[in-house]
Short mmCIF file of C-alpha atoms in Angstrom, two decimals:
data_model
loop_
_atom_site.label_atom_id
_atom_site.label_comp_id
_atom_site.label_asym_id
_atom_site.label_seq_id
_atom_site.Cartn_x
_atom_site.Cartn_y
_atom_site.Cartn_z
CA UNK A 206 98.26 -11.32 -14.57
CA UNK A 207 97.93 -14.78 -15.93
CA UNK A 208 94.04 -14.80 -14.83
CA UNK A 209 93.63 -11.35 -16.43
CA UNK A 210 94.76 -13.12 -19.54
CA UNK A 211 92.61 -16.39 -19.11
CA UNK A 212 89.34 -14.00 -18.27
CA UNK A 213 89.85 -11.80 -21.49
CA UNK A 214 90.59 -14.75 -23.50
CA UNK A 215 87.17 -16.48 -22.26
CA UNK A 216 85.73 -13.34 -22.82
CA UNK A 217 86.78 -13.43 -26.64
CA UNK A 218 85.63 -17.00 -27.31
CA UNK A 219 82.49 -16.35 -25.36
CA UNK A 220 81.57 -13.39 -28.03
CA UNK A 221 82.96 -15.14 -31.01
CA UNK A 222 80.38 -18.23 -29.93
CA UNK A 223 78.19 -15.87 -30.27
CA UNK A 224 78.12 -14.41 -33.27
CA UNK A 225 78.12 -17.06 -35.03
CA UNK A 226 74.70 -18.00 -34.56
CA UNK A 227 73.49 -14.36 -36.25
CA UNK A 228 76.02 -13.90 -38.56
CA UNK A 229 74.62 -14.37 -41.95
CA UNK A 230 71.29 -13.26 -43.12
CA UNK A 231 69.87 -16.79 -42.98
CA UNK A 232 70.44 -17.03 -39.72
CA UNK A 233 68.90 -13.27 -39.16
CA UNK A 234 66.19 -13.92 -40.78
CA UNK A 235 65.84 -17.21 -38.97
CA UNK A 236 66.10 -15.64 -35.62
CA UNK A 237 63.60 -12.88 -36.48
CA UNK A 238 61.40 -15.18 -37.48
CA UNK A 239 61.60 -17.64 -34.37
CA UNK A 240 61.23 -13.89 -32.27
CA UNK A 241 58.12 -13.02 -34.11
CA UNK A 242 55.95 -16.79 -33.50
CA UNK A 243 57.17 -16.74 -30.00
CA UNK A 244 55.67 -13.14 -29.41
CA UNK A 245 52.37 -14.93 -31.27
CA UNK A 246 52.02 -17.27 -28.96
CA UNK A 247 53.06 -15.43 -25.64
CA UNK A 248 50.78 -13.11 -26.70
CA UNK A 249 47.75 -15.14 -26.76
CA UNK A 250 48.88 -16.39 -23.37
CA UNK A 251 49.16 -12.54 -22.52
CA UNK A 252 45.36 -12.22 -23.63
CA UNK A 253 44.18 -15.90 -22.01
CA UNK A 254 46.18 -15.03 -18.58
CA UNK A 255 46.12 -11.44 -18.10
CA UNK A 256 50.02 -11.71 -18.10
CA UNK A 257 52.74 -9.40 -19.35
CA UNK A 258 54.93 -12.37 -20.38
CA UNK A 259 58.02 -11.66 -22.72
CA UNK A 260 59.45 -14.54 -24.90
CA UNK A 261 63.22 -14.42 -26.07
CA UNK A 262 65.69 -16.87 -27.33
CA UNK A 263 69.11 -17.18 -25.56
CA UNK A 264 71.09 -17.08 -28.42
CA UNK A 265 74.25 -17.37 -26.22
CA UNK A 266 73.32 -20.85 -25.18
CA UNK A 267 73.10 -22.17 -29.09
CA UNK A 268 76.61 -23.62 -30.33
CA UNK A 269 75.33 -23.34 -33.94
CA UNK A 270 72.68 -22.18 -35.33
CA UNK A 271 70.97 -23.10 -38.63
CA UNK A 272 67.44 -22.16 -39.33
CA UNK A 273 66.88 -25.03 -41.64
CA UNK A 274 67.96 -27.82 -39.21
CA UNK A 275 67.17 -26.63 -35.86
CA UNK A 276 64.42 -27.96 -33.81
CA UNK A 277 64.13 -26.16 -30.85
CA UNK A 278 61.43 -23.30 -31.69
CA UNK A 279 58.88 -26.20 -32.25
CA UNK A 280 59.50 -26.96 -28.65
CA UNK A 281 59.95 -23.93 -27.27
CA UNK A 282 56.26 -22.87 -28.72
CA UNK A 283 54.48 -26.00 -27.26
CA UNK A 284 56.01 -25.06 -23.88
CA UNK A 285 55.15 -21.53 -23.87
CA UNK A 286 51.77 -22.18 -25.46
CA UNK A 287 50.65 -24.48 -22.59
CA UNK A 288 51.09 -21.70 -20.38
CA UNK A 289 47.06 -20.95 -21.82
CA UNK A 290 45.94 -24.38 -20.69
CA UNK A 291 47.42 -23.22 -17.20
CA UNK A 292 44.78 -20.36 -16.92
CA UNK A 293 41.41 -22.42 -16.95
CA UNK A 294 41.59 -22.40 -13.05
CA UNK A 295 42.25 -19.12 -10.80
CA UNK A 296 45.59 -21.37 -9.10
CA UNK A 297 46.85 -21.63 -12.67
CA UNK A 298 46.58 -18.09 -13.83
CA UNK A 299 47.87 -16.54 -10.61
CA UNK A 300 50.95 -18.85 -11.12
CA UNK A 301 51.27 -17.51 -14.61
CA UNK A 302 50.70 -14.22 -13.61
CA UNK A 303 54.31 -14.39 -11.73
CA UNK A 304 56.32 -15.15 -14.79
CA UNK A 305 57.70 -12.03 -15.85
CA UNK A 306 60.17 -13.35 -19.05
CA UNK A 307 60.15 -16.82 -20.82
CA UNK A 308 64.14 -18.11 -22.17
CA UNK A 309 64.20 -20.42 -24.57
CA UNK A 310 67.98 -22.26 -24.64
CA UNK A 311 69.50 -24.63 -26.28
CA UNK A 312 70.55 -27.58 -24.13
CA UNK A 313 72.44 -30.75 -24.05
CA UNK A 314 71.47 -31.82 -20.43
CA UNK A 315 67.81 -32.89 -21.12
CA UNK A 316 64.48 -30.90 -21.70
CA UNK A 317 62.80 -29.17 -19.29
CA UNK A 318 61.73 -26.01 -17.39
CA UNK A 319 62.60 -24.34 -14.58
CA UNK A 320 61.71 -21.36 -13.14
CA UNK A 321 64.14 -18.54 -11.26
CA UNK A 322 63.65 -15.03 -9.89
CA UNK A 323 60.36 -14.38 -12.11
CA UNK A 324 61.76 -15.96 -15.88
CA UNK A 325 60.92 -18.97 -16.82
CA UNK A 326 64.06 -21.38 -18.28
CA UNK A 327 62.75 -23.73 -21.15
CA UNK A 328 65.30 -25.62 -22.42
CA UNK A 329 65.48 -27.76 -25.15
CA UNK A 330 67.75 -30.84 -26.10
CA UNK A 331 67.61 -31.46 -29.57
CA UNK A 332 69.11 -34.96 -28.90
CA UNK A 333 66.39 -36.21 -25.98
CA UNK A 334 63.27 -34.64 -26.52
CA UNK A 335 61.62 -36.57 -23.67
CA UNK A 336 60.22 -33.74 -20.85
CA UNK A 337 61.81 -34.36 -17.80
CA UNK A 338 60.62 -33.31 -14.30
CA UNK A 339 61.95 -32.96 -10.72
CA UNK A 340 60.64 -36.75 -10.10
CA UNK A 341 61.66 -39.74 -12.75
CA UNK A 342 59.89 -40.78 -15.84
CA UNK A 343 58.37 -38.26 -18.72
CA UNK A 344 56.51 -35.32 -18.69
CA UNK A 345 54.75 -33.14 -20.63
CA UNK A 346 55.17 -29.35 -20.90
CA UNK A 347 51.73 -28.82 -18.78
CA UNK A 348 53.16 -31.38 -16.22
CA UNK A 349 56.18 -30.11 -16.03
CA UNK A 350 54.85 -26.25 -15.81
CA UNK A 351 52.26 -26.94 -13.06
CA UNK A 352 55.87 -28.91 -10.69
CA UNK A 353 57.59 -25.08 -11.03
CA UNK A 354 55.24 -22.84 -10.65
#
């Protein structure tokens, strides 16, 4: 009974974390906005690739969310535009091919990307931009990209 209780009250607070970051119109129009460059740019990588890549946000992932201060759709742009520069050699677009979805989330364990069952996991640390990779030191989204795929 007690873990019934816990679950639904996880639940709650899960959903309430949630909402927050699309509650008011600023933050609507934010997210709309952030949705509609995204598809711009996965769509040229669509073109470039002959992909069927969709681009989202994971809005559950984002503590807060103001469109005025946050950083992360820079980021999450640069990332999903390198996927082009991927598709000058036959290797490259055939990895990019596979990628069915692209997530954008918020993080606070480092940047990077990762790749699982088909979507690929950008995620973006407002705090420590540097690109991180499966071996130390920096990378850059097209470095990092070409280690997961």
């Amino acid at each position: 009974m007690n873990k019934l209780l816990v679950v639904s009250i996880i639940a709650i607070g899960l959903n309430a974390v949630a909402s927050d970051v699309e509650k008011t119109v600023q933050q609507k129009n934010g997210w709309a906005t952030y949705q509609s460059e995204i598809d711009r740019k996965v769509g040229a990588v669509n073109q470039k690739c002959a992909s069927k890549i969709r681009a989202s946000y994971d809005k559950s992932t984002y503590p807060s969310f103001d469109p005025i201060q946050d950083r992360t759709q820079a980021a999450c742009q640069a990332a999903v535009g390198t996927l082009e520069n991927l598709c000058v050699s036959d290797a490259g677009k055939q990895a990019v091919q596979k990628i069915k979805t692209s997530s954008c989330q918020f993080s606070t364990s480092g940047t990077g990307v990762a790749l699982k069952e088909g979507t690929l996991i950008i995620r973006i640390d407002p705090k420590n931009s540097s690109i991180t990779g499966k071996k130390a030191g920096s990378y850059s989204w097209k470095s990092a990209l070409e280690e997961v795929l």
